mmCIF file of C-alpha atoms and ligand atoms in Angstrom:
data_model
loop_
_atom_site.group_PDB
_atom_site.id
_atom_site.type_symbol
_atom_site.label_atom_id
_atom_site.label_comp_id
_atom_site.label_asym_id
_atom_site.label_seq_id
_atom_site.Cartn_x
_atom_site.Cartn_y
_atom_site.Cartn_z
ATOM 1 C CA MET A 1 43.324 29.990 33.972
ATOM 2 C CA VAL A 2 40.753 31.938 35.920
ATOM 3 C CA ASN A 3 42.160 33.993 38.784
ATOM 4 C CA THR A 4 40.300 33.144 42.021
ATOM 5 C CA GLY A 5 40.996 36.603 43.499
ATOM 6 C CA GLU A 6 39.280 38.299 40.558
ATOM 7 C CA LEU A 7 36.358 35.902 40.800
ATOM 8 C CA ILE A 8 35.909 36.758 44.498
ATOM 9 C CA ASP A 9 36.132 40.532 43.857
ATOM 10 C CA ARG A 10 33.558 40.250 41.139
ATOM 11 C CA PHE A 11 31.287 38.185 43.381
ATOM 12 C CA ARG A 12 31.431 40.836 46.128
ATOM 13 C CA GLY A 13 30.686 43.585 43.595
ATOM 14 C CA LEU A 14 27.646 41.751 42.250
ATOM 15 C CA PHE A 15 26.246 40.485 45.534
ATOM 16 C CA PRO A 16 27.038 43.114 48.209
ATOM 17 C CA GLY A 17 26.712 41.761 51.749
ATOM 18 C CA THR A 18 27.259 38.148 50.630
ATOM 19 C CA GLU A 19 30.578 36.325 50.999
ATOM 20 C CA PRO A 20 31.736 33.563 48.644
ATOM 21 C CA VAL A 21 32.587 30.393 50.537
ATOM 22 C CA TRP A 22 33.061 27.832 47.765
ATOM 23 C CA THR A 23 34.627 27.715 44.345
ATOM 24 C CA VAL A 24 33.865 25.034 41.788
ATOM 25 C CA ARG A 25 35.726 24.046 38.636
ATOM 26 C CA ALA A 26 33.784 22.086 36.003
ATOM 27 C CA PRO A 27 35.714 21.280 32.810
ATOM 28 C CA GLY A 28 34.619 21.283 29.193
ATOM 29 C CA ARG A 29 35.428 18.174 27.225
ATOM 30 C CA VAL A 30 36.670 17.053 23.874
ATOM 31 C CA ASN A 31 35.509 13.783 22.471
ATOM 32 C CA LEU A 32 38.683 12.271 21.009
ATOM 33 C CA ILE A 33 36.775 9.723 18.930
ATOM 34 C CA GLY A 34 33.411 7.935 18.884
ATOM 35 C CA GLU A 35 30.963 10.425 17.359
ATOM 36 C CA HIS A 36 27.235 9.727 16.991
ATOM 37 C CA THR A 37 27.822 6.353 18.626
ATOM 38 C CA ASP A 38 26.264 7.202 22.002
ATOM 39 C CA TYR A 39 22.621 6.828 20.971
ATOM 40 C CA ASN A 40 23.528 3.597 19.205
ATOM 41 C CA ASP A 41 24.775 2.000 22.451
ATOM 42 C CA GLY A 42 28.393 2.321 21.292
ATOM 43 C CA PHE A 43 31.646 3.610 22.784
ATOM 44 C CA VAL A 44 32.906 7.176 23.164
ATOM 45 C CA LEU A 45 36.381 8.319 24.182
ATOM 46 C CA PRO A 46 36.259 11.834 25.660
ATOM 47 C CA MET A 47 38.679 13.674 27.946
ATOM 48 C CA ALA A 48 38.056 16.581 30.313
ATOM 49 C CA MET A 49 39.751 19.781 29.117
ATOM 50 C CA SER A 50 41.987 22.150 31.015
ATOM 51 C CA GLN A 51 39.488 24.906 30.029
ATOM 52 C CA ALA A 52 36.676 24.984 32.584
ATOM 53 C CA LEU A 53 33.637 26.757 33.929
ATOM 54 C CA HIS A 54 34.234 28.353 37.331
ATOM 55 C CA VAL A 55 31.694 29.096 40.022
ATOM 56 C CA ALA A 56 32.042 31.175 43.180
ATOM 57 C CA ALA A 57 29.209 30.494 45.612
ATOM 58 C CA GLY A 58 28.078 31.778 48.990
ATOM 59 C CA PRO A 59 25.010 31.400 51.221
ATOM 60 C CA ALA A 60 22.266 34.054 51.273
ATOM 61 C CA ALA A 61 19.873 35.190 53.990
ATOM 62 C CA ASP A 62 16.720 35.304 51.800
ATOM 63 C CA ASP A 63 15.029 32.296 50.197
ATOM 64 C CA LEU A 64 16.422 32.670 46.665
ATOM 65 C CA ILE A 65 19.154 31.140 44.562
ATOM 66 C CA ALA A 66 20.521 33.923 42.334
ATOM 67 C CA VAL A 67 22.945 33.059 39.528
ATOM 68 C CA HIS A 68 25.006 35.540 37.531
ATOM 69 C CA SER A 69 26.707 34.500 34.279
ATOM 70 C CA THR A 70 29.492 36.691 32.947
ATOM 71 C CA ALA A 71 28.820 35.218 29.485
ATOM 72 C CA TYR A 72 25.454 37.005 29.375
ATOM 73 C CA GLY A 73 26.019 39.716 31.997
ATOM 74 C CA GLN A 74 22.694 38.651 33.508
ATOM 75 C CA THR A 75 21.490 37.540 36.929
ATOM 76 C CA VAL A 76 18.583 35.121 37.237
ATOM 77 C CA SER A 77 16.915 33.951 40.438
ATOM 78 C CA PHE A 78 14.362 31.431 41.668
ATOM 79 C CA PRO A 79 13.152 30.160 45.053
ATOM 80 C CA ALA A 80 15.583 27.586 46.463
ATOM 81 C CA ALA A 81 12.749 25.447 47.807
ATOM 82 C CA ASP A 82 10.735 25.519 44.561
ATOM 83 C CA PRO A 83 12.799 26.315 41.432
ATOM 84 C CA GLY A 84 9.710 26.130 39.198
ATOM 85 C CA PRO A 85 9.282 25.104 35.534
ATOM 86 C CA PRO A 86 11.588 26.017 32.613
ATOM 87 C CA GLY A 87 11.389 29.642 31.456
ATOM 88 C CA GLU A 88 13.396 32.586 30.163
ATOM 89 C CA PRO A 89 16.189 33.473 29.657
ATOM 90 C CA PHE A 90 17.039 30.135 28.173
ATOM 91 C CA TRP A 91 20.346 29.703 29.991
ATOM 92 C CA SER A 92 18.581 30.018 33.364
ATOM 93 C CA ASN A 93 17.034 26.599 32.712
ATOM 94 C CA TYR A 94 20.340 24.899 33.391
ATOM 95 C CA PRO A 95 20.780 26.150 37.002
ATOM 96 C CA ARG A 96 17.032 26.002 37.614
ATOM 97 C CA GLY A 97 16.794 22.457 36.227
ATOM 98 C CA VAL A 98 19.739 21.330 38.341
ATOM 99 C CA ALA A 99 18.154 22.804 41.491
ATOM 100 C CA GLU A 100 14.896 21.024 40.709
ATOM 101 C CA MET A 101 16.660 17.694 40.049
ATOM 102 C CA LEU A 102 18.558 18.019 43.335
ATOM 103 C CA ARG A 103 15.252 18.616 45.089
ATOM 104 C CA ARG A 104 13.795 15.484 43.478
ATOM 105 C CA GLU A 105 16.893 13.586 44.568
ATOM 106 C CA GLY A 106 16.140 14.514 48.185
ATOM 107 C CA VAL A 107 18.795 17.245 48.502
ATOM 108 C CA ARG A 108 17.213 20.468 49.751
ATOM 109 C CA PRO A 109 18.921 23.283 47.790
ATOM 110 C CA ARG A 110 19.740 26.226 50.097
ATOM 111 C CA PRO A 111 19.444 29.935 49.268
ATOM 112 C CA GLY A 112 22.664 31.310 47.845
ATOM 113 C CA ARG A 113 24.481 33.379 45.243
ATOM 114 C CA LEU A 114 26.447 31.882 42.335
ATOM 115 C CA LEU A 115 28.818 33.699 40.039
ATOM 116 C CA ILE A 116 29.632 31.802 36.841
ATOM 117 C CA HIS A 117 32.574 32.528 34.613
ATOM 118 C CA SER A 118 33.451 30.087 31.848
ATOM 119 C CA GLU A 119 36.466 29.499 29.627
ATOM 120 C CA VAL A 120 34.528 26.870 27.670
ATOM 121 C CA PRO A 121 33.178 28.263 24.379
ATOM 122 C CA LEU A 122 29.367 28.269 24.393
ATOM 123 C CA GLY A 123 27.710 26.048 21.797
ATOM 124 C CA GLY A 124 31.092 25.004 20.365
ATOM 125 C CA GLY A 125 30.683 21.260 20.742
ATOM 126 C CA VAL A 126 32.977 21.030 23.777
ATOM 127 C CA SER A 127 30.075 20.846 26.218
ATOM 128 C CA SER A 128 29.726 24.150 27.967
ATOM 129 C CA SER A 129 26.247 22.938 28.932
ATOM 130 C CA ALA A 130 27.414 19.941 30.989
ATOM 131 C CA ALA A 131 30.062 22.149 32.624
ATOM 132 C CA LEU A 132 27.296 24.573 33.589
ATOM 133 C CA GLU A 133 25.035 21.828 34.972
ATOM 134 C CA VAL A 134 27.757 20.060 36.916
ATOM 135 C CA GLY A 135 29.257 23.357 38.142
ATOM 136 C CA CYS A 136 25.883 24.545 39.449
ATOM 137 C CA ALA A 137 25.051 21.154 40.959
ATOM 138 C CA LEU A 138 28.338 21.009 42.884
ATOM 139 C CA ALA A 139 27.940 24.595 44.100
ATOM 140 C CA MET A 140 24.361 23.922 45.258
ATOM 141 C CA LEU A 141 25.415 20.695 46.946
ATOM 142 C CA ALA A 142 28.244 22.503 48.761
ATOM 143 C CA LEU A 143 25.814 25.210 49.940
ATOM 144 C CA ALA A 144 23.478 22.469 51.188
ATOM 145 C CA GLY A 145 26.369 20.744 52.989
ATOM 146 C CA GLN A 146 25.886 17.567 50.965
ATOM 147 C CA SER A 147 27.599 15.454 48.341
ATOM 148 C CA LEU A 148 26.523 12.924 45.732
ATOM 149 C CA ASP A 149 28.372 10.041 44.170
ATOM 150 C CA PRO A 150 29.823 10.991 40.751
ATOM 151 C CA VAL A 151 27.597 8.785 38.611
ATOM 152 C CA ARG A 152 24.426 9.972 40.365
ATOM 153 C CA LEU A 153 25.613 13.541 39.924
ATOM 154 C CA ALA A 154 26.191 12.997 36.192
ATOM 155 C CA MET A 155 22.781 11.374 35.716
ATOM 156 C CA LEU A 156 21.066 14.190 37.584
ATOM 157 C CA ALA A 157 22.824 16.834 35.475
ATOM 158 C CA ARG A 158 21.735 15.009 32.327
ATOM 159 C CA ARG A 159 18.118 14.897 33.492
ATOM 160 C CA ALA A 160 18.263 18.664 33.964
ATOM 161 C CA GLU A 161 19.456 19.033 30.352
ATOM 162 C CA HIS A 162 16.709 16.700 29.076
ATOM 163 C CA GLU A 163 13.830 18.213 30.990
ATOM 164 C CA TYR A 164 14.835 21.869 31.337
ATOM 165 C CA ALA A 165 16.886 22.541 28.188
ATOM 166 C CA GLY A 166 14.911 20.131 25.997
ATOM 167 C CA SER A 167 18.063 18.506 24.651
ATOM 168 C CA PRO A 168 17.947 14.690 24.466
ATOM 169 C CA CYS A 169 21.704 14.285 25.007
ATOM 170 C CA GLY A 170 23.487 10.999 25.751
ATOM 171 C CA ILE A 171 25.505 10.357 28.907
ATOM 172 C CA MET A 172 28.958 11.324 27.654
ATOM 173 C CA ASP A 173 29.124 15.031 28.488
ATOM 174 C CA GLN A 174 28.076 14.847 32.113
ATOM 175 C CA PHE A 175 30.065 11.652 32.764
ATOM 176 C CA ILE A 176 33.365 13.043 31.535
ATOM 177 C CA CYS A 177 32.825 16.383 33.279
ATOM 178 C CA VAL A 178 32.500 14.517 36.574
ATOM 179 C CA LEU A 179 34.848 11.570 35.993
ATOM 180 C CA GLY A 180 37.703 13.125 33.983
ATOM 181 C CA ARG A 181 41.230 12.291 35.104
ATOM 182 C CA ALA A 182 44.358 14.335 34.340
ATOM 183 C CA GLY A 183 46.470 12.673 31.646
ATOM 184 C CA HIS A 184 43.700 10.218 30.763
ATOM 185 C CA ALA A 185 40.821 9.765 28.368
ATOM 186 C CA LEU A 186 37.649 7.942 29.418
ATOM 187 C CA LEU A 187 36.475 4.944 27.422
ATOM 188 C CA LEU A 188 32.767 4.953 28.118
ATOM 189 C CA ASP A 189 30.416 2.164 27.109
ATOM 190 C CA CYS A 190 27.138 3.932 26.451
ATOM 191 C CA ARG A 191 25.189 0.661 26.665
ATOM 192 C CA THR A 192 26.263 -0.427 30.127
ATOM 193 C CA GLN A 193 27.469 2.972 31.374
ATOM 194 C CA THR A 194 30.667 1.292 32.491
ATOM 195 C CA PHE A 195 33.919 3.129 31.926
ATOM 196 C CA GLU A 196 37.661 2.852 32.044
ATOM 197 C CA HIS A 197 40.337 5.538 32.291
ATOM 198 C CA VAL A 198 42.861 5.112 29.467
ATOM 199 C CA PRO A 199 46.254 6.870 29.735
ATOM 200 C CA LEU A 200 46.812 9.544 27.109
ATOM 201 C CA PRO A 201 50.578 9.387 26.523
ATOM 202 C CA LEU A 202 50.979 12.678 24.660
ATOM 203 C CA ALA A 203 54.738 13.091 25.400
ATOM 204 C CA ASP A 204 56.067 15.329 22.615
ATOM 205 C CA ARG A 205 52.612 15.877 21.123
ATOM 206 C CA GLU A 206 49.816 18.231 21.936
ATOM 207 C CA LEU A 207 46.128 18.404 21.393
ATOM 208 C CA LEU A 208 44.851 21.557 19.723
ATOM 209 C CA VAL A 209 41.239 22.649 19.632
ATOM 210 C CA VAL A 210 40.265 24.664 16.555
ATOM 211 C CA ASN A 211 37.019 26.568 17.035
ATOM 212 C CA THR A 212 35.391 27.445 13.709
ATOM 213 C CA GLN A 213 33.089 29.868 15.557
ATOM 214 C CA VAL A 214 30.228 28.833 13.295
ATOM 215 C CA ARG A 215 27.128 26.853 14.136
ATOM 216 C CA HIS A 216 24.891 25.915 11.217
ATOM 217 C CA GLU A 217 21.212 25.771 12.107
ATOM 218 C CA LEU A 218 20.877 22.434 10.315
ATOM 219 C CA GLY A 219 22.283 20.661 13.399
ATOM 220 C CA SER A 220 19.159 20.571 15.547
ATOM 221 C CA SER A 221 16.871 19.405 12.729
ATOM 222 C CA GLU A 222 19.293 16.781 11.387
ATOM 223 C CA TYR A 223 19.948 15.092 14.744
ATOM 224 C CA PRO A 224 16.520 13.364 14.937
ATOM 225 C CA VAL A 225 16.802 12.508 11.226
ATOM 226 C CA ARG A 226 20.067 10.625 11.907
ATOM 227 C CA GLN A 227 18.474 8.793 14.838
ATOM 228 C CA ARG A 228 15.605 7.728 12.568
ATOM 229 C CA GLN A 229 17.992 6.575 9.843
ATOM 230 C CA CYS A 230 19.912 4.454 12.331
ATOM 231 C CA ARG A 231 16.667 2.854 13.535
ATOM 232 C CA ALA A 232 15.558 2.202 9.934
ATOM 233 C CA GLY A 233 18.856 0.444 9.168
ATOM 234 C CA LEU A 234 18.551 -1.574 12.344
ATOM 235 C CA GLU A 235 15.112 -2.825 11.310
ATOM 236 C CA HIS A 236 16.572 -4.244 8.082
ATOM 237 C CA ILE A 237 19.313 -6.024 9.983
ATOM 238 C CA ARG A 238 16.867 -7.423 12.550
ATOM 239 C CA ARG A 239 14.986 -9.257 9.822
ATOM 240 C CA ILE A 240 18.016 -11.528 9.478
ATOM 241 C CA HIS A 241 19.469 -11.127 12.968
ATOM 242 C CA PRO A 242 16.482 -10.719 15.318
ATOM 243 C CA GLU A 243 18.784 -10.876 18.362
ATOM 244 C CA VAL A 244 20.382 -7.531 17.455
ATOM 245 C CA ARG A 245 19.287 -4.757 19.842
ATOM 246 C CA SER A 246 21.200 -1.787 18.446
ATOM 247 C CA LEU A 247 23.890 -0.916 15.894
ATOM 248 C CA ARG A 248 26.369 -1.747 18.640
ATOM 249 C CA ASP A 249 25.647 -5.432 17.974
ATOM 250 C CA VAL A 250 26.234 -5.127 14.223
ATOM 251 C CA THR A 251 29.542 -5.870 12.472
ATOM 252 C CA PRO A 252 30.561 -4.376 9.124
ATOM 253 C CA ALA A 253 30.122 -7.850 7.563
ATOM 254 C CA MET A 254 26.554 -8.154 8.879
ATOM 255 C CA LEU A 255 25.742 -4.744 7.496
ATOM 256 C CA LYS A 256 27.243 -5.532 4.094
ATOM 257 C CA ALA A 257 25.132 -8.677 3.922
ATOM 258 C CA VAL A 258 21.935 -6.587 3.943
ATOM 259 C CA GLN A 259 23.257 -3.683 1.863
ATOM 260 C CA ARG A 260 21.034 -4.610 -1.093
ATOM 261 C CA ASP A 261 17.894 -4.347 1.062
ATOM 262 C CA MET A 262 18.393 -0.737 2.075
ATOM 263 C CA ASP A 263 18.783 2.551 0.275
ATOM 264 C CA GLU A 264 22.269 3.961 -0.052
ATOM 265 C CA LEU A 265 21.764 6.756 2.482
ATOM 266 C CA THR A 266 20.537 4.418 5.224
ATOM 267 C CA PHE A 267 23.460 2.104 4.536
ATOM 268 C CA ASP A 268 25.968 4.963 4.722
ATOM 269 C CA ARG A 269 24.545 6.223 8.032
ATOM 270 C CA CYS A 270 24.740 2.754 9.579
ATOM 271 C CA TRP A 271 28.174 2.158 8.077
ATOM 272 C CA HIS A 272 29.487 5.210 9.865
ATOM 273 C CA VAL A 273 28.116 4.095 13.237
ATOM 274 C CA VAL A 274 29.315 0.504 12.943
ATOM 275 C CA THR A 275 32.821 1.436 11.793
ATOM 276 C CA GLU A 276 33.074 4.335 14.264
ATOM 277 C CA ILE A 277 32.378 2.011 17.197
ATOM 278 C CA GLU A 278 35.155 -0.226 15.880
ATOM 279 C CA ARG A 279 37.508 2.758 15.432
ATOM 280 C CA THR A 280 36.839 3.884 18.993
ATOM 281 C CA ARG A 281 37.824 0.485 20.393
ATOM 282 C CA ARG A 282 40.958 0.480 18.247
ATOM 283 C CA ALA A 283 41.795 4.044 19.290
ATOM 284 C CA ALA A 284 41.667 3.087 22.986
ATOM 285 C CA GLU A 285 43.942 0.144 22.136
ATOM 286 C CA ALA A 286 46.342 2.455 20.286
ATOM 287 C CA LEU A 287 46.524 4.699 23.376
ATOM 288 C CA ARG A 288 47.263 1.734 25.612
ATOM 289 C CA GLU A 289 50.095 0.815 23.244
ATOM 290 C CA GLY A 290 51.325 4.407 23.028
ATOM 291 C CA ASP A 291 50.779 4.308 19.255
ATOM 292 C CA LEU A 292 49.852 7.916 18.521
ATOM 293 C CA PRO A 293 50.393 7.719 14.739
ATOM 294 C CA GLU A 294 47.735 4.984 14.641
ATOM 295 C CA PHE A 295 45.502 7.108 16.865
ATOM 296 C CA GLY A 296 45.911 9.968 14.398
ATOM 297 C CA ARG A 297 44.966 7.758 11.439
ATOM 298 C CA LEU A 298 41.814 6.711 13.265
ATOM 299 C CA MET A 299 40.980 10.385 13.848
ATOM 300 C CA TYR A 300 41.124 11.051 10.106
ATOM 301 C CA GLY A 301 39.080 7.921 9.464
ATOM 302 C CA SER A 302 36.468 9.161 11.898
ATOM 303 C CA HIS A 303 36.315 12.579 10.262
ATOM 304 C CA PHE A 304 35.981 11.301 6.706
ATOM 305 C CA SER A 305 33.260 8.910 7.813
ATOM 306 C CA LEU A 306 31.354 11.664 9.645
ATOM 307 C CA SER A 307 31.692 13.948 6.658
ATOM 308 C CA GLY A 308 31.210 11.498 3.782
ATOM 309 C CA LYS A 309 28.933 8.821 5.235
ATOM 310 C CA TYR A 310 27.102 10.444 8.125
ATOM 311 C CA GLY A 311 26.709 13.903 6.604
ATOM 312 C CA VAL A 312 27.243 15.946 9.773
ATOM 313 C CA SER A 313 30.328 17.980 8.872
ATOM 314 C CA CYS A 314 30.393 21.363 7.124
ATOM 315 C CA PRO A 315 32.808 23.228 4.824
ATOM 316 C CA GLU A 316 34.521 24.933 7.787
ATOM 317 C CA LEU A 317 35.251 21.686 9.664
ATOM 318 C CA ASP A 318 36.338 19.908 6.477
ATOM 319 C CA ALA A 319 38.679 22.812 5.701
ATOM 320 C CA VAL A 320 40.315 22.657 9.151
ATOM 321 C CA VAL A 321 40.944 18.921 8.756
ATOM 322 C CA GLU A 322 42.282 19.271 5.194
ATOM 323 C CA ILE A 323 44.581 22.128 6.170
ATOM 324 C CA ALA A 324 45.866 20.259 9.232
ATOM 325 C CA ARG A 325 46.508 17.169 7.092
ATOM 326 C CA GLY A 326 48.866 19.179 4.914
ATOM 327 C CA VAL A 327 51.053 20.295 7.842
ATOM 328 C CA PRO A 328 54.123 18.133 8.576
ATOM 329 C CA GLY A 329 54.084 16.803 12.144
ATOM 330 C CA VAL A 330 50.297 16.517 12.380
ATOM 331 C CA ASP A 331 49.180 12.987 13.304
ATOM 332 C CA GLY A 332 45.442 13.384 12.891
ATOM 333 C CA ALA A 333 42.469 15.719 12.955
ATOM 334 C CA ARG A 334 38.707 15.438 13.130
ATOM 335 C CA MET A 335 35.563 17.334 13.927
ATOM 336 C CA THR A 336 34.433 16.816 17.518
ATOM 337 C CA GLY A 337 30.921 17.049 18.934
ATOM 338 C CA GLY A 338 27.678 16.739 17.014
ATOM 339 C CA GLY A 339 28.909 18.589 13.910
ATOM 340 C CA PHE A 340 27.567 21.338 11.605
ATOM 341 C CA GLY A 341 30.127 23.706 13.104
ATOM 342 C CA GLY A 342 31.795 24.022 16.477
ATOM 343 C CA CYS A 343 35.271 22.643 17.045
ATOM 344 C CA ALA A 344 37.762 20.333 15.402
ATOM 345 C CA ILE A 345 40.702 18.758 17.213
ATOM 346 C CA VAL A 346 44.221 18.228 15.938
ATOM 347 C CA LEU A 347 46.848 15.874 17.358
ATOM 348 C CA ALA A 348 50.281 17.166 16.420
ATOM 349 C CA HIS A 349 53.929 17.222 17.375
ATOM 350 C CA ARG A 350 54.583 20.275 19.506
ATOM 351 C CA GLU A 351 56.872 21.856 16.893
ATOM 352 C CA ALA A 352 54.089 21.684 14.312
ATOM 353 C CA GLU A 353 51.860 24.195 16.115
ATOM 354 C CA PRO A 354 53.294 27.389 14.527
ATOM 355 C CA ALA A 355 53.031 25.883 11.041
ATOM 356 C CA LEU A 356 49.447 24.816 11.706
ATOM 357 C CA ARG A 357 48.525 28.299 12.905
ATOM 358 C CA ALA A 358 50.172 29.836 9.846
ATOM 359 C CA ALA A 359 48.394 27.437 7.486
ATOM 360 C CA LEU A 360 45.015 28.198 9.071
ATOM 361 C CA ALA A 361 45.655 31.943 8.874
ATOM 362 C CA ARG A 362 46.596 31.608 5.205
ATOM 363 C CA ASP A 363 44.087 29.036 3.944
ATOM 364 C CA TYR A 364 41.172 29.266 6.394
ATOM 365 C CA ASP A 365 40.823 32.776 7.783
ATOM 366 C CA ARG A 366 40.789 34.331 4.315
ATOM 367 C CA ARG A 367 38.165 31.933 3.033
ATOM 368 C CA PHE A 368 35.585 32.068 5.829
ATOM 369 C CA ALA A 369 33.798 34.910 7.614
ATOM 370 C CA HIS A 370 35.155 34.025 11.069
ATOM 371 C CA PRO A 371 38.800 33.242 11.792
ATOM 372 C CA ALA A 372 39.601 29.853 13.337
ATOM 373 C CA LEU A 373 40.549 30.133 17.024
ATOM 374 C CA VAL A 374 43.301 27.720 18.031
ATOM 375 C CA TYR A 375 44.101 26.746 21.593
ATOM 376 C CA ALA A 376 46.055 23.960 23.204
ATOM 377 C CA THR A 377 44.346 21.797 25.766
ATOM 378 C CA ARG A 378 45.327 18.954 28.107
ATOM 379 C CA ALA A 379 43.425 16.097 29.691
ATOM 380 C CA ALA A 380 42.358 17.475 33.071
ATOM 381 C CA ASP A 381 40.664 16.191 36.215
ATOM 382 C CA GLY A 382 36.892 16.145 36.473
ATOM 383 C CA ALA A 383 34.898 18.763 38.358
ATOM 384 C CA SER A 384 35.932 19.694 41.884
ATOM 385 C CA VAL A 385 34.861 21.911 44.786
ATOM 386 C CA ALA A 386 37.155 23.929 47.059
ATOM 387 C CA ARG A 387 36.386 25.811 50.265
ATOM 388 C CA LEU A 388 37.770 29.346 50.324
HETATM 389 P P1 ADP B 1 27.750 23.010 24.060
HETATM 390 O O1 ADP B 1 27.384 22.190 25.249
HETATM 391 O O2 ADP B 1 28.357 22.203 22.967
HETATM 392 O O3 ADP B 1 28.605 24.181 24.397
HETATM 393 P P2 ADP B 1 24.923 23.473 24.052
HETATM 394 O O4 ADP B 1 23.997 24.054 23.055
HETATM 395 O O5 ADP B 1 24.652 22.111 24.567
HETATM 396 O O6 ADP B 1 26.390 23.584 23.446
HETATM 397 O O7 ADP B 1 24.961 24.422 25.323
HETATM 398 C C1 ADP B 1 25.151 25.803 25.176
HETATM 399 C C2 ADP B 1 24.177 26.537 26.060
HETATM 400 O O8 ADP B 1 24.515 26.337 27.457
HETATM 401 C C3 ADP B 1 24.242 28.053 25.878
HETATM 402 O O9 ADP B 1 23.413 28.465 24.815
HETATM 403 C C4 ADP B 1 23.735 28.542 27.220
HETATM 404 O O10 ADP B 1 22.334 28.501 27.287
HETATM 405 C C5 ADP B 1 24.286 27.510 28.190
HETATM 406 N N1 ADP B 1 25.592 27.945 28.744
HETATM 407 C C6 ADP B 1 26.786 27.366 28.571
HETATM 408 N N2 ADP B 1 27.764 28.042 29.244
HETATM 409 C C7 ADP B 1 27.147 29.072 29.863
HETATM 410 C C8 ADP B 1 27.596 30.143 30.702
HETATM 411 N N3 ADP B 1 28.896 30.279 31.030
HETATM 412 N N4 ADP B 1 26.670 31.016 31.152
HETATM 413 C C9 ADP B 1 25.366 30.866 30.850
HETATM 414 N N5 ADP B 1 24.883 29.901 30.051
HETATM 415 C C10 ADP B 1 25.762 29.008 29.544
HETATM 416 MG MG1 MG B 2 25.920 20.667 25.319
#
């Protein structure tokens, strides 16, 4: 956990003459299951993590918003009244984009100073970007003496990511960052944007995040390819079922019926999406029933589908899942996030953690350039603001 006293001291050192008045906590997230379903109108099942991005914020006497990130050791600034277009350094586009979206929403951002310190790994597939957007938005709202309803806040943060970071993300990351609830996952319907908090009865189990610390470049170029493949498969299905609007409306049986009409790759991509949407529904059901072994089986099913059918895993993520599968007391494991690196998650009995760590040290760390970082996480509340 971040120590508020240290955050305040650091703020005063960086911005002499300015006093912090607000602190904000904006969590990272893990998607428990439902990967690459969001842009196919499907379901996702994320939870907010106990690891979060923290902001200390105070008002300033000039007309600027200045933001310091400890991750880069850099301060960026822009006029509060006119944040301007995207620019450099790249990370500055998140706070700048959020300020601009607030302005468009009718909130007048006020001059201020923001110190950002994050426990969420950057670019690791646990959504440091949404934590940054939501953290900045809440800090700027607090400085402006205003608030926004959670769904509007999430949508605004997503627009900032679309327009200022150029990333066409779905709604999951910003929604869970804002709407997370301690001890719960969030079943989110990406078609209707309706959601339901589902209890996460971990009891004697824990959820471990394994960061491979690698990010293969392939990710950004393959993402649009997968979207195209899903659309191509959908076109085949629509010839027989014109009422179908997205892969969300397709059952495995419907897909099998047109298998002969499409190439194997297109079929495999669609098969992943259709079965993953089904797995996500079943996983939420398993949680409601407290059936964690079943939840674990669905996690493995999700991983093997992402790896074998959807082609978005990598040797590092596959190795983590294989190693975890060999450890007694592990219920399930899968890659989380878009893939091609980043993090995997493991659901395991608490006593299994030392054996898992030992197995990773023995079979993973020796094989790959970067050691796997393992940390336990819990389902936490969504982002919040506190007055100092
Ligand atoms: P993810 O959201 O999975 O972590 P993204 O590529 O979507 O990965 O977002 C990572 C980017 O977000 C970083 O490259 C950086 O620009 C920005 N970012 C995230 N956290 C911070 C931070 N604490 N300070 C500055 N920029 C950050
Ligand atoms: Mg992101």
